[in-house]
Tab-separated table of C-alpha atoms in Angstrom:
chain	number	residue	atom	x	y	z
A	4	UNK	CA	-0.379	0.367	0.088
A	5	UNK	CA	2.601	2.627	0.581
A	6	UNK	CA	4.415	1.861	-2.191
A	7	UNK	CA	1.983	2.663	-5.311
A	8	UNK	CA	-1.334	4.712	-4.676
A	9	UNK	CA	-4.961	3.860	-5.392
A	10	UNK	CA	-5.004	3.763	-8.785
A	11	UNK	CA	-4.723	0.403	-9.447
A	12	UNK	CA	-3.933	-2.728	-9.284
A	13	UNK	CA	-4.146	-6.070	-9.452
A	14	UNK	CA	-3.301	-10.142	-9.473
A	15	UNK	CA	-2.720	-13.191	-11.720
A	16	UNK	CA	-3.106	-16.683	-10.833
A	17	UNK	CA	-1.986	-19.425	-12.487
A	18	UNK	CA	-3.199	-22.767	-12.864
A	19	UNK	CA	-1.502	-25.201	-14.903
A	20	UNK	CA	-3.433	-28.222	-13.593
A	21	UNK	CA	-6.495	-27.032	-14.650
A	22	UNK	CA	-7.883	-29.595	-17.094
A	23	UNK	CA	-10.835	-26.799	-18.646
A	24	UNK	CA	-11.945	-26.683	-21.517
A	25	UNK	CA	-12.986	-23.461	-21.374
A	26	UNK	CA	-11.416	-20.342	-22.088
A	27	UNK	CA	-12.921	-17.211	-19.167
A	28	UNK	CA	-13.212	-14.629	-20.322
A	29	UNK	CA	-13.164	-11.474	-18.647
A	30	UNK	CA	-14.231	-8.071	-20.255
A	31	UNK	CA	-13.667	-4.398	-18.641
A	32	UNK	CA	-16.802	-1.951	-19.957
A	33	UNK	CA	-18.716	1.102	-19.042
A	34	UNK	CA	-22.060	0.749	-19.558
A	35	UNK	CA	-25.161	-2.260	-20.436
A	36	UNK	CA	-25.082	-0.885	-24.593
A	37	UNK	CA	-20.569	-2.078	-24.322
A	38	UNK	CA	-21.966	-5.801	-22.974
A	39	UNK	CA	-24.902	-5.723	-26.506
A	40	UNK	CA	-21.964	-5.362	-28.914
A	41	UNK	CA	-18.957	-7.287	-26.840
A	42	UNK	CA	-21.300	-9.733	-27.066
A	43	UNK	CA	-22.535	-9.450	-30.548
A	44	UNK	CA	-19.525	-9.658	-31.642
A	45	UNK	CA	-18.512	-12.393	-30.355
A	46	UNK	CA	-21.666	-14.560	-31.597
A	47	UNK	CA	-20.255	-13.327	-35.543
A	48	UNK	CA	-16.987	-14.901	-34.520
A	49	UNK	CA	-18.902	-18.368	-34.042
A	50	UNK	CA	-17.868	-17.647	-30.328
A	51	UNK	CA	-20.733	-19.882	-28.346
A	52	UNK	CA	-20.769	-18.326	-24.146
A	53	UNK	CA	-21.406	-21.083	-22.590
A	54	UNK	CA	-22.474	-19.311	-18.716
A	55	UNK	CA	-21.654	-15.651	-18.247
A	56	UNK	CA	-21.800	-13.923	-14.957
A	57	UNK	CA	-24.349	-10.492	-15.548
A	58	UNK	CA	-22.673	-7.040	-15.259
A	59	UNK	CA	-23.377	-5.158	-11.704
A	60	UNK	CA	-23.208	-1.193	-13.300
A	61	UNK	CA	-25.540	-0.686	-9.576
A	62	UNK	CA	-21.736	0.513	-8.609
A	63	UNK	CA	-21.677	3.672	-9.510
A	64	UNK	CA	-17.972	3.258	-10.891
A	65	UNK	CA	-16.556	3.727	-14.770
A	66	UNK	CA	-15.861	0.658	-15.551
A	67	UNK	CA	-17.913	-3.299	-14.434
A	68	UNK	CA	-16.442	-6.353	-15.007
A	69	UNK	CA	-18.097	-8.963	-17.211
A	70	UNK	CA	-17.184	-12.276	-17.433
A	71	UNK	CA	-18.131	-15.044	-18.848
A	72	UNK	CA	-16.846	-19.145	-19.974
A	73	UNK	CA	-16.404	-19.977	-24.024
A	74	UNK	CA	-14.937	-22.595	-25.764
A	75	UNK	CA	-13.348	-21.772	-29.000
A	76	UNK	CA	-10.939	-22.400	-30.844
A	77	UNK	CA	-6.781	-20.781	-30.174
A	78	UNK	CA	-6.649	-19.163	-33.709
A	79	UNK	CA	-10.400	-17.686	-33.438
A	80	UNK	CA	-11.068	-16.701	-29.992
A	81	UNK	CA	-7.501	-15.053	-30.540
A	82	UNK	CA	-8.763	-12.858	-33.360
A	83	UNK	CA	-11.667	-11.775	-32.207
A	84	UNK	CA	-10.526	-10.637	-29.119
A	85	UNK	CA	-8.433	-8.540	-30.656
A	86	UNK	CA	-10.278	-7.087	-33.299
A	87	UNK	CA	-13.088	-6.425	-30.651
A	88	UNK	CA	-10.388	-4.189	-28.374
A	89	UNK	CA	-9.596	-2.161	-30.956
A	90	UNK	CA	-13.373	-1.772	-32.070
A	91	UNK	CA	-13.661	-0.517	-28.216
A	92	UNK	CA	-11.059	1.948	-28.985
A	93	UNK	CA	-12.483	5.282	-29.960
A	94	UNK	CA	-9.754	8.026	-30.463
A	95	UNK	CA	-9.941	8.594	-26.578
A	96	UNK	CA	-12.896	6.719	-25.480
A	97	UNK	CA	-12.743	3.763	-24.525
A	98	UNK	CA	-15.581	1.631	-23.470
A	99	UNK	CA	-14.205	-1.654	-23.183
A	100	UNK	CA	-11.220	-4.473	-22.834
A	101	UNK	CA	-10.730	-7.945	-22.538
A	102	UNK	CA	-8.809	-7.850	-19.737
A	103	UNK	CA	-7.945	-12.202	-19.222
A	104	UNK	CA	-9.271	-14.363	-21.012
A	105	UNK	CA	-7.614	-17.953	-20.151
A	106	UNK	CA	-7.653	-21.528	-19.252
A	107	UNK	CA	-4.949	-21.692	-16.926
A	108	UNK	CA	-4.588	-17.635	-16.222
A	109	UNK	CA	-6.700	-15.695	-14.712
A	110	UNK	CA	-6.439	-11.660	-13.674
A	111	UNK	CA	-7.859	-9.767	-11.121
A	112	UNK	CA	-7.125	-5.752	-11.751
A	113	UNK	CA	-9.353	-2.325	-10.891
A	114	UNK	CA	-8.562	0.932	-10.108
A	115	UNK	CA	-7.516	0.965	-6.087
A	116	UNK	CA	-5.567	-0.382	-2.775
A	117	UNK	CA	-4.155	-4.208	-3.418
A	118	UNK	CA	-6.717	-5.034	-0.865
A	119	UNK	CA	-9.653	-2.645	-2.432
A	120	UNK	CA	-9.187	-4.727	-5.416
A	121	UNK	CA	-8.974	-8.294	-3.797
A	122	UNK	CA	-11.998	-6.935	-2.148
A	123	UNK	CA	-14.214	-6.745	-5.303
A	124	UNK	CA	-12.204	-9.622	-7.195
A	125	UNK	CA	-14.402	-11.164	-4.628
A	126	UNK	CA	-10.647	-12.088	-3.899
A	127	UNK	CA	-10.711	-11.932	0.442
A	128	UNK	CA	-14.305	-13.485	0.786
A	129	UNK	CA	-14.289	-16.230	-1.544
A	130	UNK	CA	-9.778	-16.998	-1.272
A	131	UNK	CA	-8.594	-19.012	-4.323
A	132	UNK	CA	-5.429	-21.265	-4.586
A	133	UNK	CA	-2.953	-20.981	-7.206
A	134	UNK	CA	0.090	-22.733	-7.803
A	135	UNK	CA	2.089	-19.065	-8.896
A	136	UNK	CA	0.274	-16.058	-8.365
A	137	UNK	CA	2.014	-12.092	-9.721
A	138	UNK	CA	0.653	-8.935	-7.955
A	139	UNK	CA	1.086	-5.329	-8.256
A	140	UNK	CA	0.805	-1.539	-7.113
A	141	UNK	CA	1.345	0.544	-8.964
A	142	UNK	CA	1.420	4.925	-9.418
A	143	UNK	CA	0.650	6.235	-13.117
A	144	UNK	CA	3.314	7.563	-14.933
A	145	UNK	CA	1.894	7.297	-18.470
A	146	UNK	CA	-1.789	6.597	-18.486
A	147	UNK	CA	-4.772	7.796	-16.716
A	148	UNK	CA	-5.206	6.022	-13.296
A	149	UNK	CA	-8.847	6.517	-13.726
A	150	UNK	CA	-8.796	4.082	-16.018
A	151	UNK	CA	-8.567	0.421	-14.882
A	152	UNK	CA	-7.522	-1.327	-18.060
A	153	UNK	CA	-4.789	-0.157	-17.474
A	154	UNK	CA	-3.789	-1.663	-13.924
A	155	UNK	CA	-1.810	-4.631	-14.245
A	156	UNK	CA	-1.198	-7.021	-14.590
A	157	UNK	CA	-1.633	-7.599	-18.668
A	158	UNK	CA	-2.594	-10.326	-19.707
A	159	UNK	CA	-2.749	-12.354	-23.305
A	160	UNK	CA	-4.335	-16.009	-23.235
A	161	UNK	CA	-1.845	-18.439	-21.276
A	162	UNK	CA	0.556	-14.889	-20.043
A	163	UNK	CA	0.619	-12.425	-17.615
A	164	UNK	CA	3.613	-9.555	-16.445
A	165	UNK	CA	3.774	-6.494	-14.750
A	166	UNK	CA	6.145	-3.716	-15.195
A	167	UNK	CA	7.470	-0.887	-13.706
A	168	UNK	CA	8.120	1.603	-16.165
A	169	UNK	CA	7.879	2.225	-19.966
A	170	UNK	CA	9.206	-1.353	-21.795
A	171	UNK	CA	10.885	0.901	-24.523
A	172	UNK	CA	11.054	-1.293	-26.677
A	173	UNK	CA	7.566	-2.901	-26.749
A	174	UNK	CA	6.931	-2.281	-30.672
A	175	UNK	CA	10.532	-4.040	-31.357
A	176	UNK	CA	9.613	-6.696	-29.728
C-alpha cells in the first residue's frame, strides 16, 4: 500500500493443472450497450458463450467487469478478442477491453489499493488456491489512473506480466 497508490492494482493466478476446455474471459465495460455489443461480436465470430456473470451496473464505477466462459479454437478466439478490443477504443474514448482470457491464467484488476481490488474481485471473501500468483500496485505515470484497463497485470491467454516504468522496446519485441 505504501509503495503504490489508489490508482490501480491487480493479481494474476496461474493454475497449471486446470483441465477445463473452456476459456474464462473477463472484460471491463462502461455500459450495458457495450456489454450487448461484445456479446453480438463474439457470436459473429462464431464463439458461443457457455456461461456468464451479468455485470453489476449499480456500483457507480466508470467500468464494471463482465465474466464469461467460452469454448473456442485458440486462433479464432485470439482474432476475435484482438478485433473487439480494437473496436472498443475509439480515439480518446475507451468503451471496454478484454483483460483476461485464459484456461490456466486468471487476472483480477481494478482501480484502488491492492486490498480494495482483492475485495472488489471477491478474493477476500472467497480466497483461491493457485500454483503461482503475480501481484502489482502502481503509481501511473503514462496512462490514465482512473481507467482500470491500464492497471497491471496485462494478460494474453496464458501469459500475464507486470512491469515498472515504460517498456520502450515494446513495438520491436
